[in-house]
């Protein structure tokens, strides 16, 4: 099972290697250290801390510098963190910082998003109406359908169309890995999954930079901008970064709408698994069930507590401050993970398909925001 210290590409490779091992193919087991009587038994969590602290320290330092610059020059802290992180991309290519960068962009991000629930109430969510929910459902399902229909025109398999549509429509790399785990396997399965992870991450990073500028240029207010950003950008991290670049209100709404898209992961994966199993025959083995995102449950729990007035103001203030630092640190790590060189190497056809899917969901959500809100 993938961990928060692995790269997304390594997680995709491990996914297919684990399938090979289950099929009885030779796959070497990882070497384990043999404890000697003189060795000290590590404390709980000590191994993880030793692995992640160099990369986490770099990300936290970039977050601190970005916050200082944002305060003194009145510019978006998320944009500073992203650009500074991209300048240190070489640290993610090899060396001791990789595990900490991955940990910061995943585990620290999820903690920050979960703590955002302490600043949102059910009244604020209900005030948005049913339009965001309907937009999310239509956007996700139609994007996957578009990928399936258009895949042949771009020289790709139907499976790649579903895989890329799910990644674009739901939550980026996480959705790509979940959908890949239940799709029928072929000789190109691993390549397609890795390609989708790399491309959707790069496109989402571009959207994080460009979409706030676009939303401001066409005059969207904070509410409509939040719905647009949360309903279109692929990964949770970039949605948070883009939303809070405009305003705290936009960031809150964008996060809520994005988490609605994340909840679509379970029904989509189960539906794809059911269809794939039926297509392969009644005896086909079902793929592994994706786990329920715990940060989503944490977010919902804090929203419920805050809605009933069970969180004191000092607690909400502390949660908001910790969340802010977590999110800026995660965006800095995300910048260090961004490699446009890797995107250029994959060829134009699959990238063009994912760009089409991105434009589709972007246009659909924008139309819904302008016409129905």
C-alpha atoms as a printed R data frame, in Angstrom:
    type eleno elety resid chain resno       x       y       z
1   ATOM     1    CA   UNK     A     1   0.000   0.000   0.000
2   ATOM     2    CA   UNK     A     2   1.311   3.463  -0.919
3   ATOM     3    CA   UNK     A     3   2.521   5.685   1.912
4   ATOM     4    CA   UNK     A     4   2.742   9.442   2.316
5   ATOM     5    CA   UNK     A     5   6.530   9.314   1.852
6   ATOM     6    CA   UNK     A     6   6.420   7.788  -1.652
7   ATOM     7    CA   UNK     A     7   6.192   9.738  -4.876
8   ATOM     8    CA   UNK     A     8   2.955   9.373  -6.833
9   ATOM     9    CA   UNK     A     9   4.886   7.713  -9.654
10  ATOM    10    CA   UNK     A    10   6.389   5.206  -7.229
11  ATOM    11    CA   UNK     A    11   2.925   4.535  -5.822
12  ATOM    12    CA   UNK     A    12   1.648   3.762  -9.319
13  ATOM    13    CA   UNK     A    13   4.573   1.422  -9.987
14  ATOM    14    CA   UNK     A    14   4.091  -0.303  -6.622
15  ATOM    15    CA   UNK     A    15   0.387  -0.751  -7.419
16  ATOM    16    CA   UNK     A    16   1.148  -2.850 -10.485
17  ATOM    17    CA   UNK     A    17   4.089  -4.658  -8.882
18  ATOM    18    CA   UNK     A    18   1.765  -5.776  -6.093
19  ATOM    19    CA   UNK     A    19  -0.626  -7.184  -8.685
20  ATOM    20    CA   UNK     A    20   2.253  -9.115 -10.269
21  ATOM    21    CA   UNK     A    21   3.165 -10.561  -6.898
22  ATOM    22    CA   UNK     A    22  -0.437 -11.720  -6.341
23  ATOM    23    CA   UNK     A    23  -0.359 -13.494  -9.686
24  ATOM    24    CA   UNK     A    24   2.588 -15.603  -8.598
25  ATOM    25    CA   UNK     A    25   5.258 -13.808 -10.599
26  ATOM    26    CA   UNK     A    26   8.659 -13.507  -8.966
27  ATOM    27    CA   UNK     A    27   8.926 -10.278  -7.049
28  ATOM    28    CA   UNK     A    28  11.739  -9.805  -4.532
29  ATOM    29    CA   UNK     A    29  10.664  -9.001  -1.023
30  ATOM    30    CA   UNK     A    30  12.207  -5.882   0.507
31  ATOM    31    CA   UNK     A    31  15.197  -6.529   2.690
32  ATOM    32    CA   UNK     A    32  14.566  -6.174   6.388
33  ATOM    33    CA   UNK     A    33  17.121  -5.165   8.900
34  ATOM    34    CA   UNK     A    34  18.067  -7.839  11.445
35  ATOM    35    CA   UNK     A    35  18.176  -6.448  14.931
36  ATOM    36    CA   UNK     A    36  21.250  -7.210  16.985
37  ATOM    37    CA   UNK     A    37  21.337  -7.294  20.771
38  ATOM    38    CA   UNK     A    38  23.307  -4.043  20.810
39  ATOM    39    CA   UNK     A    39  20.866  -2.114  18.623
40  ATOM    40    CA   UNK     A    40  18.439   0.273  20.311
41  ATOM    41    CA   UNK     A    41  14.821  -0.374  19.449
42  ATOM    42    CA   UNK     A    42  13.469   2.779  17.713
43  ATOM    43    CA   UNK     A    43  10.740   4.705  19.476
44  ATOM    44    CA   UNK     A    44   7.249   4.751  17.900
45  ATOM    45    CA   UNK     A    45   7.348   7.085  14.915
46  ATOM    46    CA   UNK     A    46  11.095   7.650  15.144
47  ATOM    47    CA   UNK     A    47  11.789   5.978  11.786
48  ATOM    48    CA   UNK     A    48   9.190   8.155  10.055
49  ATOM    49    CA   UNK     A    49  10.538  11.330  11.659
50  ATOM    50    CA   UNK     A    50  14.099  10.522  10.598
51  ATOM    51    CA   UNK     A    51  12.927   9.910   7.033
52  ATOM    52    CA   UNK     A    52  10.799  13.029   6.592
53  ATOM    53    CA   UNK     A    53  12.459  15.765   8.617
54  ATOM    54    CA   UNK     A    54  14.953  17.030   5.937
55  ATOM    55    CA   UNK     A    55  12.285  17.544   3.261
56  ATOM    56    CA   UNK     A    56   9.725  18.834   5.755
57  ATOM    57    CA   UNK     A    57  12.256  21.342   7.116
58  ATOM    58    CA   UNK     A    58  12.879  22.697   3.607
59  ATOM    59    CA   UNK     A    59   9.139  23.015   2.908
60  ATOM    60    CA   UNK     A    60   8.519  24.695   6.272
61  ATOM    61    CA   UNK     A    61  11.397  27.142   5.662
62  ATOM    62    CA   UNK     A    62   9.948  28.079   2.271
63  ATOM    63    CA   UNK     A    63   6.549  28.545   3.943
64  ATOM    64    CA   UNK     A    64   8.104  30.839   6.548
65  ATOM    65    CA   UNK     A    65   9.896  32.914   3.893
66  ATOM    66    CA   UNK     A    66   6.739  33.099   1.768
67  ATOM    67    CA   UNK     A    67   4.677  34.281   4.733
68  ATOM    68    CA   UNK     A    68   7.205  37.016   5.534
69  ATOM    69    CA   UNK     A    69   7.259  38.243   1.935
70  ATOM    70    CA   UNK     A    70   3.468  38.106   1.685
71  ATOM    71    CA   UNK     A    71   3.123  40.197   4.852
72  ATOM    72    CA   UNK     A    72   5.635  42.835   3.750
73  ATOM    73    CA   UNK     A    73   4.717  43.078   0.063
74  ATOM    74    CA   UNK     A    74   0.948  42.366   0.181
75  ATOM    75    CA   UNK     A    75   1.052  39.486  -2.300
76  ATOM    76    CA   UNK     A    76  -0.561  36.008  -2.189
77  ATOM    77    CA   UNK     A    77   1.384  33.750   0.151
78  ATOM    78    CA   UNK     A    78   0.332  30.616  -1.748
79  ATOM    79    CA   UNK     A    79   1.815  31.935  -4.991
80  ATOM    80    CA   UNK     A    80   5.098  32.793  -3.257
81  ATOM    81    CA   UNK     A    81   5.234  29.300  -1.736
82  ATOM    82    CA   UNK     A    82   4.543  27.615  -5.067
83  ATOM    83    CA   UNK     A    83   7.133  29.620  -7.041
84  ATOM    84    CA   UNK     A    84   9.844  29.275  -4.386
85  ATOM    85    CA   UNK     A    85   9.127  25.562  -4.182
86  ATOM    86    CA   UNK     A    86   9.499  25.165  -7.946
87  ATOM    87    CA   UNK     A    87  12.928  26.788  -7.682
88  ATOM    88    CA   UNK     A    88  13.982  23.904  -5.403
89  ATOM    89    CA   UNK     A    89  12.599  21.109  -7.612
90  ATOM    90    CA   UNK     A    90  16.063  19.524  -7.776
91  ATOM    91    CA   UNK     A    91  15.632  18.425  -4.147
92  ATOM    92    CA   UNK     A    92  12.767  16.158  -5.231
93  ATOM    93    CA   UNK     A    93  14.787  14.417  -7.932
94  ATOM    94    CA   UNK     A    94  17.077  12.508  -5.575
95  ATOM    95    CA   UNK     A    95  18.448  12.590  -2.075
96  ATOM    96    CA   UNK     A    96  17.171  12.636   1.494
97  ATOM    97    CA   UNK     A    97  14.528  15.321   0.972
98  ATOM    98    CA   UNK     A    98  12.175  13.268  -1.222
99  ATOM    99    CA   UNK     A    99  10.333  11.480   1.592
100 ATOM   100    CA   UNK     A   100   9.766  14.707   3.522
101 ATOM   101    CA   UNK     A   101   8.569  16.578   0.441
102 ATOM   102    CA   UNK     A   102   6.053  13.831  -0.320
103 ATOM   103    CA   UNK     A   103   4.955  13.723   3.330
104 ATOM   104    CA   UNK     A   104   4.433  17.491   3.372
105 ATOM   105    CA   UNK     A   105   2.448  17.504   0.122
106 ATOM   106    CA   UNK     A   106   0.146  14.688   1.294
107 ATOM   107    CA   UNK     A   107  -0.131  14.132   5.054
108 ATOM   108    CA   UNK     A   108   0.461  17.774   6.021
109 ATOM   109    CA   UNK     A   109  -1.963  18.860   3.311
110 ATOM   110    CA   UNK     A   110  -4.694  16.496   4.550
111 ATOM   111    CA   UNK     A   111  -4.240  17.775   8.111
112 ATOM   112    CA   UNK     A   112  -4.540  21.365   6.910
113 ATOM   113    CA   UNK     A   113  -7.676  20.645   4.871
114 ATOM   114    CA   UNK     A   114  -9.304  18.743   7.740
115 ATOM   115    CA   UNK     A   115  -8.689  21.666  10.117
116 ATOM   116    CA   UNK     A   116 -10.395  24.019   7.661
117 ATOM   117    CA   UNK     A   117 -13.664  22.509   8.888
118 ATOM   118    CA   UNK     A   118 -13.255  24.508  12.096
119 ATOM   119    CA   UNK     A   119 -13.988  27.743  10.206
120 ATOM   120    CA   UNK     A   120 -17.040  26.527   8.246
121 ATOM   121    CA   UNK     A   121 -20.607  25.949   9.413
122 ATOM   122    CA   UNK     A   122 -23.550  24.079   7.933
123 ATOM   123    CA   UNK     A   123 -25.400  27.382   7.542
124 ATOM   124    CA   UNK     A   124 -22.660  28.661   5.235
125 ATOM   125    CA   UNK     A   125 -22.794  25.462   3.164
126 ATOM   126    CA   UNK     A   126 -26.600  25.451   2.885
127 ATOM   127    CA   UNK     A   127 -26.454  29.100   1.885
128 ATOM   128    CA   UNK     A   128 -24.792  28.067  -1.394
129 ATOM   129    CA   UNK     A   129 -27.912  26.138  -2.463
130 ATOM   130    CA   UNK     A   130 -28.156  22.907  -4.445
131 ATOM   131    CA   UNK     A   131 -26.374  24.297  -7.507
132 ATOM   132    CA   UNK     A   132 -22.820  23.312  -6.414
133 ATOM   133    CA   UNK     A   133 -23.918  19.742  -5.663
134 ATOM   134    CA   UNK     A   134 -25.671  19.351  -9.019
135 ATOM   135    CA   UNK     A   135 -22.722  20.954 -10.804
136 ATOM   136    CA   UNK     A   136 -20.261  18.550  -9.168
137 ATOM   137    CA   UNK     A   137 -22.306  15.469 -10.080
138 ATOM   138    CA   UNK     A   138 -22.796  16.544 -13.691
139 ATOM   139    CA   UNK     A   139 -19.195  17.723 -14.027
140 ATOM   140    CA   UNK     A   140 -17.619  14.503 -12.755
141 ATOM   141    CA   UNK     A   141 -19.839  12.091 -14.686
142 ATOM   142    CA   UNK     A   142 -19.696  14.042 -17.947
143 ATOM   143    CA   UNK     A   143 -15.906  14.415 -17.788
144 ATOM   144    CA   UNK     A   144 -15.454  10.662 -17.393
145 ATOM   145    CA   UNK     A   145 -17.939  10.106 -20.227
146 ATOM   146    CA   UNK     A   146 -16.058  12.563 -22.439
147 ATOM   147    CA   UNK     A   147 -12.775  10.752 -21.752
148 ATOM   148    CA   UNK     A   148 -14.337   7.422 -22.679
149 ATOM   149    CA   UNK     A   149 -15.870   8.786 -25.896
150 ATOM   150    CA   UNK     A   150 -12.912  10.897 -27.075
151 ATOM   151    CA   UNK     A   151 -10.109   8.464 -26.230
152 ATOM   152    CA   UNK     A   152 -10.149   6.720 -29.628
153 ATOM   153    CA   UNK     A   153  -9.892  10.042 -31.485
154 ATOM   154    CA   UNK     A   154  -6.623  10.701 -29.632
155 ATOM   155    CA   UNK     A   155  -5.236   7.219 -30.229
156 ATOM   156    CA   UNK     A   156  -5.759   6.065 -26.628
157 ATOM   157    CA   UNK     A   157  -7.589   3.107 -25.113
158 ATOM   158    CA   UNK     A   158 -11.041   3.363 -23.551
159 ATOM   159    CA   UNK     A   159  -9.435   2.506 -20.203
160 ATOM   160    CA   UNK     A   160  -7.127   5.502 -20.496
161 ATOM   161    CA   UNK     A   161 -10.134   7.693 -21.251
162 ATOM   162    CA   UNK     A   162 -11.891   6.556 -18.069
163 ATOM   163    CA   UNK     A   163  -8.666   6.838 -16.060
164 ATOM   164    CA   UNK     A   164  -7.851  10.354 -17.235
165 ATOM   165    CA   UNK     A   165 -11.480  11.488 -16.975
166 ATOM   166    CA   UNK     A   166 -11.655  10.263 -13.392
167 ATOM   167    CA   UNK     A   167  -8.401  12.013 -12.472
168 ATOM   168    CA   UNK     A   168  -9.497  15.310 -14.053
169 ATOM   169    CA   UNK     A   169 -13.068  15.135 -12.777
170 ATOM   170    CA   UNK     A   170 -12.481  14.035  -9.181
171 ATOM   171    CA   UNK     A   171  -9.193  14.628  -7.370
172 ATOM   172    CA   UNK     A   172  -6.118  14.275  -9.531
173 ATOM   173    CA   UNK     A   173  -3.413  11.746  -8.715
174 ATOM   174    CA   UNK     A   174  -5.360  10.091  -5.883
175 ATOM   175    CA   UNK     A   175  -8.293   9.405  -8.191
176 ATOM   176    CA   UNK     A   176  -5.943   8.112 -10.891
177 ATOM   177    CA   UNK     A   177  -4.458   5.514  -8.532
178 ATOM   178    CA   UNK     A   178  -7.879   4.488  -7.196
179 ATOM   179    CA   UNK     A   179  -9.435   4.105 -10.661
180 ATOM   180    CA   UNK     A   180  -6.351   2.289 -11.996
181 ATOM   181    CA   UNK     A   181  -6.696  -0.310  -9.234
182 ATOM   182    CA   UNK     A   182 -10.039  -1.529 -10.635
183 ATOM   183    CA   UNK     A   183  -9.545  -1.119 -14.388
184 ATOM   184    CA   UNK     A   184  -8.685  -4.169 -16.545
185 ATOM   185    CA   UNK     A   185  -4.914  -4.584 -16.822
186 ATOM   186    CA   UNK     A   186  -2.935  -4.666 -20.050
187 ATOM   187    CA   UNK     A   187   0.625  -4.078 -21.228
188 ATOM   188    CA   UNK     A   188   0.172  -0.283 -21.064
189 ATOM   189    CA   UNK     A   189  -1.616  -0.057 -17.704
190 ATOM   190    CA   UNK     A   190   1.334   1.100 -15.639
191 ATOM   191    CA   UNK     A   191   2.473   3.566 -18.308
192 ATOM   192    CA   UNK     A   192  -1.031   5.030 -18.561
193 ATOM   193    CA   UNK     A   193  -1.337   5.447 -14.800
194 ATOM   194    CA   UNK     A   194   2.045   7.127 -14.402
195 ATOM   195    CA   UNK     A   195   1.340   9.332 -17.415
196 ATOM   196    CA   UNK     A   196  -2.001  10.384 -15.948
197 ATOM   197    CA   UNK     A   197  -0.444  11.190 -12.562
198 ATOM   198    CA   UNK     A   198   2.298  13.343 -14.091
199 ATOM   199    CA   UNK     A   199   0.007  15.177 -16.525
200 ATOM   200    CA   UNK     A   200  -2.858  15.884 -14.140
201 ATOM   201    CA   UNK     A   201  -0.438  17.255 -11.519
202 ATOM   202    CA   UNK     A   202   1.159  19.623 -14.036
203 ATOM   203    CA   UNK     A   203  -2.203  20.791 -15.427
204 ATOM   204    CA   UNK     A   204  -3.539  21.337 -11.919
205 ATOM   205    CA   UNK     A   205  -0.514  23.432 -11.000
206 ATOM   206    CA   UNK     A   206  -1.023  25.608 -14.092
207 ATOM   207    CA   UNK     A   207  -4.703  25.973 -13.181
208 ATOM   208    CA   UNK     A   208  -3.771  27.074  -9.670
209 ATOM   209    CA   UNK     A   209  -1.811  29.978 -11.156
210 ATOM   210    CA   UNK     A   210  -4.098  30.928 -14.064
211 ATOM   211    CA   UNK     A   211  -7.644  30.312 -12.808
212 ATOM   212    CA   UNK     A   212  -7.621  32.924  -9.994
213 ATOM   213    CA   UNK     A   213  -6.413  35.511 -12.508
214 ATOM   214    CA   UNK     A   214  -9.166  34.460 -14.933
215 ATOM   215    CA   UNK     A   215 -11.885  34.512 -12.251
216 ATOM   216    CA   UNK     A   216 -10.843  37.996 -11.173
217 ATOM   217    CA   UNK     A   217 -10.590  39.251 -14.754
218 ATOM   218    CA   UNK     A   218 -14.166  38.246 -15.642
219 ATOM   219    CA   UNK     A   219 -15.535  39.789 -12.439
220 ATOM   220    CA   UNK     A   220 -16.611  36.730 -10.433
221 ATOM   221    CA   UNK     A   221 -17.438  37.589  -6.824
222 ATOM   222    CA   UNK     A   222 -15.896  35.635  -3.959
223 ATOM   223    CA   UNK     A   223 -18.728  33.064  -3.809
224 ATOM   224    CA   UNK     A   224 -18.873  32.348  -7.530
225 ATOM   225    CA   UNK     A   225 -15.072  32.304  -7.781
226 ATOM   226    CA   UNK     A   226 -14.938  29.720  -4.998
227 ATOM   227    CA   UNK     A   227 -17.467  27.485  -6.753
228 ATOM   228    CA   UNK     A   228 -15.571  27.825 -10.031
229 ATOM   229    CA   UNK     A   229 -12.156  27.016  -8.525
230 ATOM   230    CA   UNK     A   230 -13.423  24.149  -6.372
231 ATOM   231    CA   UNK     A   231 -15.380  22.645  -9.246
232 ATOM   232    CA   UNK     A   232 -12.603  22.770 -11.860
233 ATOM   233    CA   UNK     A   233  -9.068  22.427 -10.440
234 ATOM   234    CA   UNK     A   234  -7.960  18.803 -10.169
235 ATOM   235    CA   UNK     A   235  -6.017  18.347  -6.903
236 ATOM   236    CA   UNK     A   236  -7.086  19.426  -3.415
237 ATOM   237    CA   UNK     A   237  -3.783  21.217  -2.764
238 ATOM   238    CA   UNK     A   238  -4.075  23.438  -5.810
239 ATOM   239    CA   UNK     A   239  -7.734  24.229  -5.062
240 ATOM   240    CA   UNK     A   240  -6.757  25.433  -1.604
241 ATOM   241    CA   UNK     A   241  -3.857  27.451  -2.984
242 ATOM   242    CA   UNK     A   242  -5.957  29.075  -5.705
243 ATOM   243    CA   UNK     A   243  -8.924  29.824  -3.443
244 ATOM   244    CA   UNK     A   244  -7.002  31.524  -0.669
245 ATOM   245    CA   UNK     A   245  -5.033  33.495  -3.237
246 ATOM   246    CA   UNK     A   246  -8.260  35.456  -3.864
247 ATOM   247    CA   UNK     A   247  -9.730  35.670  -0.343
248 ATOM   248    CA   UNK     A   248 -10.457  33.579   2.771
249 ATOM   249    CA   UNK     A   249 -14.144  33.356   1.766
250 ATOM   250    CA   UNK     A   250 -13.246  32.115  -1.708
251 ATOM   251    CA   UNK     A   251 -10.847  29.581  -0.191
252 ATOM   252    CA   UNK     A   252 -13.491  28.236   2.187
253 ATOM   253    CA   UNK     A   253 -16.089  27.810  -0.563
254 ATOM   254    CA   UNK     A   254 -13.573  26.314  -3.008
255 ATOM   255    CA   UNK     A   255 -12.510  23.777  -0.383
256 ATOM   256    CA   UNK     A   256 -16.117  22.759   0.320
257 ATOM   257    CA   UNK     A   257 -16.922  22.315  -3.382
258 ATOM   258    CA   UNK     A   258 -13.696  20.384  -3.930
259 ATOM   259    CA   UNK     A   259 -14.494  18.024  -1.072
260 ATOM   260    CA   UNK     A   260 -17.870  17.379  -2.709
261 ATOM   261    CA   UNK     A   261 -15.905  16.184  -5.747
262 ATOM   262    CA   UNK     A   262 -13.698  14.006  -3.524
263 ATOM   263    CA   UNK     A   263 -16.796  12.243  -2.172
264 ATOM   264    CA   UNK     A   264 -17.552  11.171  -5.750
265 ATOM   265    CA   UNK     A   265 -14.450   8.950  -5.678
266 ATOM   266    CA   UNK     A   266 -16.151   6.037  -3.924
267 ATOM   267    CA   UNK     A   267 -19.245   5.709  -6.169
268 ATOM   268    CA   UNK     A   268 -17.167   6.227  -9.310
269 ATOM   269    CA   UNK     A   269 -14.562   3.595  -8.386
270 ATOM   270    CA   UNK     A   270 -17.229   1.088  -7.348
271 ATOM   271    CA   UNK     A   271 -19.135   1.700 -10.608
272 ATOM   272    CA   UNK     A   272 -15.991   1.263 -12.731
273 ATOM   273    CA   UNK     A   273 -15.112  -1.914 -10.802
274 ATOM   274    CA   UNK     A   274 -18.612  -3.320 -11.334
275 ATOM   275    CA   UNK     A   275 -18.623  -2.562 -15.070
276 ATOM   276    CA   UNK     A   276 -15.088  -3.921 -15.530
277 ATOM   277    CA   UNK     A   277 -15.987  -7.085 -13.635
278 ATOM   278    CA   UNK     A   278 -19.117  -7.632 -15.732
279 ATOM   279    CA   UNK     A   279 -17.155  -7.031 -18.940
280 ATOM   280    CA   UNK     A   280 -14.442  -9.489 -17.928
281 ATOM   281    CA   UNK     A   281 -16.940 -12.174 -16.892
282 ATOM   282    CA   UNK     A   282 -18.617 -13.212 -13.698
283 ATOM   283    CA   UNK     A   283 -15.473 -14.977 -12.446
284 ATOM   284    CA   UNK     A   284 -13.255 -11.898 -12.613
285 ATOM   285    CA   UNK     A   285 -11.774 -10.842  -9.327
286 ATOM   286    CA   UNK     A   286 -12.902  -7.496  -8.018
287 ATOM   287    CA   UNK     A   287 -10.308  -4.812  -7.450
288 ATOM   288    CA   UNK     A   288  -9.395  -3.573  -3.988
289 ATOM   289    CA   UNK     A   289 -11.833  -1.134  -2.416
290 ATOM   290    CA   UNK     A   290 -10.400   2.364  -1.949
291 ATOM   291    CA   UNK     A   291 -10.262   3.528   1.666
292 ATOM   292    CA   UNK     A   292 -12.556   6.308   2.858
293 ATOM   293    CA   UNK     A   293 -10.482   9.550   2.945
294 ATOM   294    CA   UNK     A   294 -10.009  10.189   6.665
295 ATOM   295    CA   UNK     A   295  -9.298  13.892   6.156
296 ATOM   296    CA   UNK     A   296 -12.763  14.201   4.605
297 ATOM   297    CA   UNK     A   297 -14.312  12.660   7.722
298 ATOM   298    CA   UNK     A   298 -12.251  14.998   9.910
299 ATOM   299    CA   UNK     A   299 -13.374  18.006   7.885
300 ATOM   300    CA   UNK     A   300 -17.030  16.953   8.184
301 ATOM   301    CA   UNK     A   301 -16.696  16.336  11.933
302 ATOM   302    CA   UNK     A   302 -15.239  19.797  12.572
303 ATOM   303    CA   UNK     A   303 -17.943  21.429  10.430
304 ATOM   304    CA   UNK     A   304 -20.580  19.620  12.516
305 ATOM   305    CA   UNK     A   305 -18.986  20.633  15.827
306 ATOM   306    CA   UNK     A   306 -18.632  24.242  14.705
307 ATOM   307    CA   UNK     A   307 -22.219  24.310  13.408
308 ATOM   308    CA   UNK     A   308 -23.559  23.267  16.826
309 ATOM   309    CA   UNK     A   309 -21.380  25.835  18.590
310 ATOM   310    CA   UNK     A   310 -19.285  23.182  20.346
311 ATOM   311    CA   UNK     A   311 -15.926  24.718  19.389
312 ATOM   312    CA   UNK     A   312 -14.736  27.614  21.544
313 ATOM   313    CA   UNK     A   313 -13.226  30.614  19.772
314 ATOM   314    CA   UNK     A   314  -9.677  29.917  21.051
315 ATOM   315    CA   UNK     A   315  -9.950  26.388  19.608
316 ATOM   316    CA   UNK     A   316 -11.153  27.618  16.216
317 ATOM   317    CA   UNK     A   317  -8.473  30.314  16.131
318 ATOM   318    CA   UNK     A   318  -5.767  27.753  16.909
319 ATOM   319    CA   UNK     A   319  -7.127  25.333  14.306
320 ATOM   320    CA   UNK     A   320  -7.191  28.106  11.681
321 ATOM   321    CA   UNK     A   321  -3.588  29.102  12.393
322 ATOM   322    CA   UNK     A   322  -2.295  25.530  12.295
323 ATOM   323    CA   UNK     A   323  -4.292  24.902   9.131
324 ATOM   324    CA   UNK     A   324  -2.798  27.971   7.452
325 ATOM   325    CA   UNK     A   325   0.759  26.881   8.196
326 ATOM   326    CA   UNK     A   326   0.038  23.329   7.073
327 ATOM   327    CA   UNK     A   327  -1.410  24.498   3.770
328 ATOM   328    CA   UNK     A   328   1.423  26.909   2.967
329 ATOM   329    CA   UNK     A   329   3.953  24.177   3.775
330 ATOM   330    CA   UNK     A   330   2.067  21.712   1.561
331 ATOM   331    CA   UNK     A   331   1.980  24.174  -1.346
332 ATOM   332    CA   UNK     A   332   5.738  24.717  -1.006
333 ATOM   333    CA   UNK     A   333   6.255  20.944  -1.177
334 ATOM   334    CA   UNK     A   334   3.920  20.746  -4.143
335 ATOM   335    CA   UNK     A   335   6.070  23.303  -5.950
336 ATOM   336    CA   UNK     A   336   9.162  21.192  -5.303
337 ATOM   337    CA   UNK     A   337   7.368  18.197  -6.851
338 ATOM   338    CA   UNK     A   338   6.419  20.055 -10.053
339 ATOM   339    CA   UNK     A   339   8.387  19.009 -13.144
340 ATOM   340    CA   UNK     A   340   7.346  20.378 -16.517
341 ATOM   341    CA   UNK     A   341  10.196  18.423 -18.124
342 ATOM   342    CA   UNK     A   342   8.410  15.168 -17.259
343 ATOM   343    CA   UNK     A   343   5.253  16.432 -18.941
344 ATOM   344    CA   UNK     A   344   7.049  17.231 -22.219
345 ATOM   345    CA   UNK     A   345   8.431  13.683 -22.416
346 ATOM   346    CA   UNK     A   346   5.047  11.910 -22.629
347 ATOM   347    CA   UNK     A   347   3.943  13.035 -26.092
348 ATOM   348    CA   UNK     A   348   1.082  15.273 -27.145
349 ATOM   349    CA   UNK     A   349  -1.894  12.954 -27.731
350 ATOM   350    CA   UNK     A   350  -2.643  11.812 -24.150
351 ATOM   351    CA   UNK     A   351  -1.860  15.291 -22.879
352 ATOM   352    CA   UNK     A   352  -4.254  16.775 -25.458
353 ATOM   353    CA   UNK     A   353  -7.022  14.458 -24.265
354 ATOM   354    CA   UNK     A   354  -6.534  15.567 -20.662
355 ATOM   355    CA   UNK     A   355  -6.412  19.214 -21.721
356 ATOM   356    CA   UNK     A   356  -9.755  18.676 -23.507
357 ATOM   357    CA   UNK     A   357 -11.218  17.122 -20.348
358 ATOM   358    CA   UNK     A   358  -9.870  20.033 -18.293
359 ATOM   359    CA   UNK     A   359 -11.409  22.591 -20.655
360 ATOM   360    CA   UNK     A   360 -14.699  20.671 -20.618
361 ATOM   361    CA   UNK     A   361 -15.147  20.648 -16.862
362 ATOM   362    CA   UNK     A   362 -13.902  24.234 -16.661
363 ATOM   363    CA   UNK     A   363 -16.423  25.443 -19.243
364 ATOM   364    CA   UNK     A   364 -19.262  23.439 -17.700
365 ATOM   365    CA   UNK     A   365 -18.707  24.785 -14.186
366 ATOM   366    CA   UNK     A   366 -18.204  28.341 -15.441
367 ATOM   367    CA   UNK     A   367 -21.490  28.161 -17.365
368 ATOM   368    CA   UNK     A   368 -23.292  26.861 -14.269
369 ATOM   369    CA   UNK     A   369 -21.816  29.654 -12.134
370 ATOM   370    CA   UNK     A   370 -22.759  32.382 -14.594
371 ATOM   371    CA   UNK     A   371 -26.238  31.094 -15.473
372 ATOM   372    CA   UNK     A   372 -27.581  29.539 -12.280
373 ATOM   373    CA   UNK     A   373 -25.922  31.298  -9.345
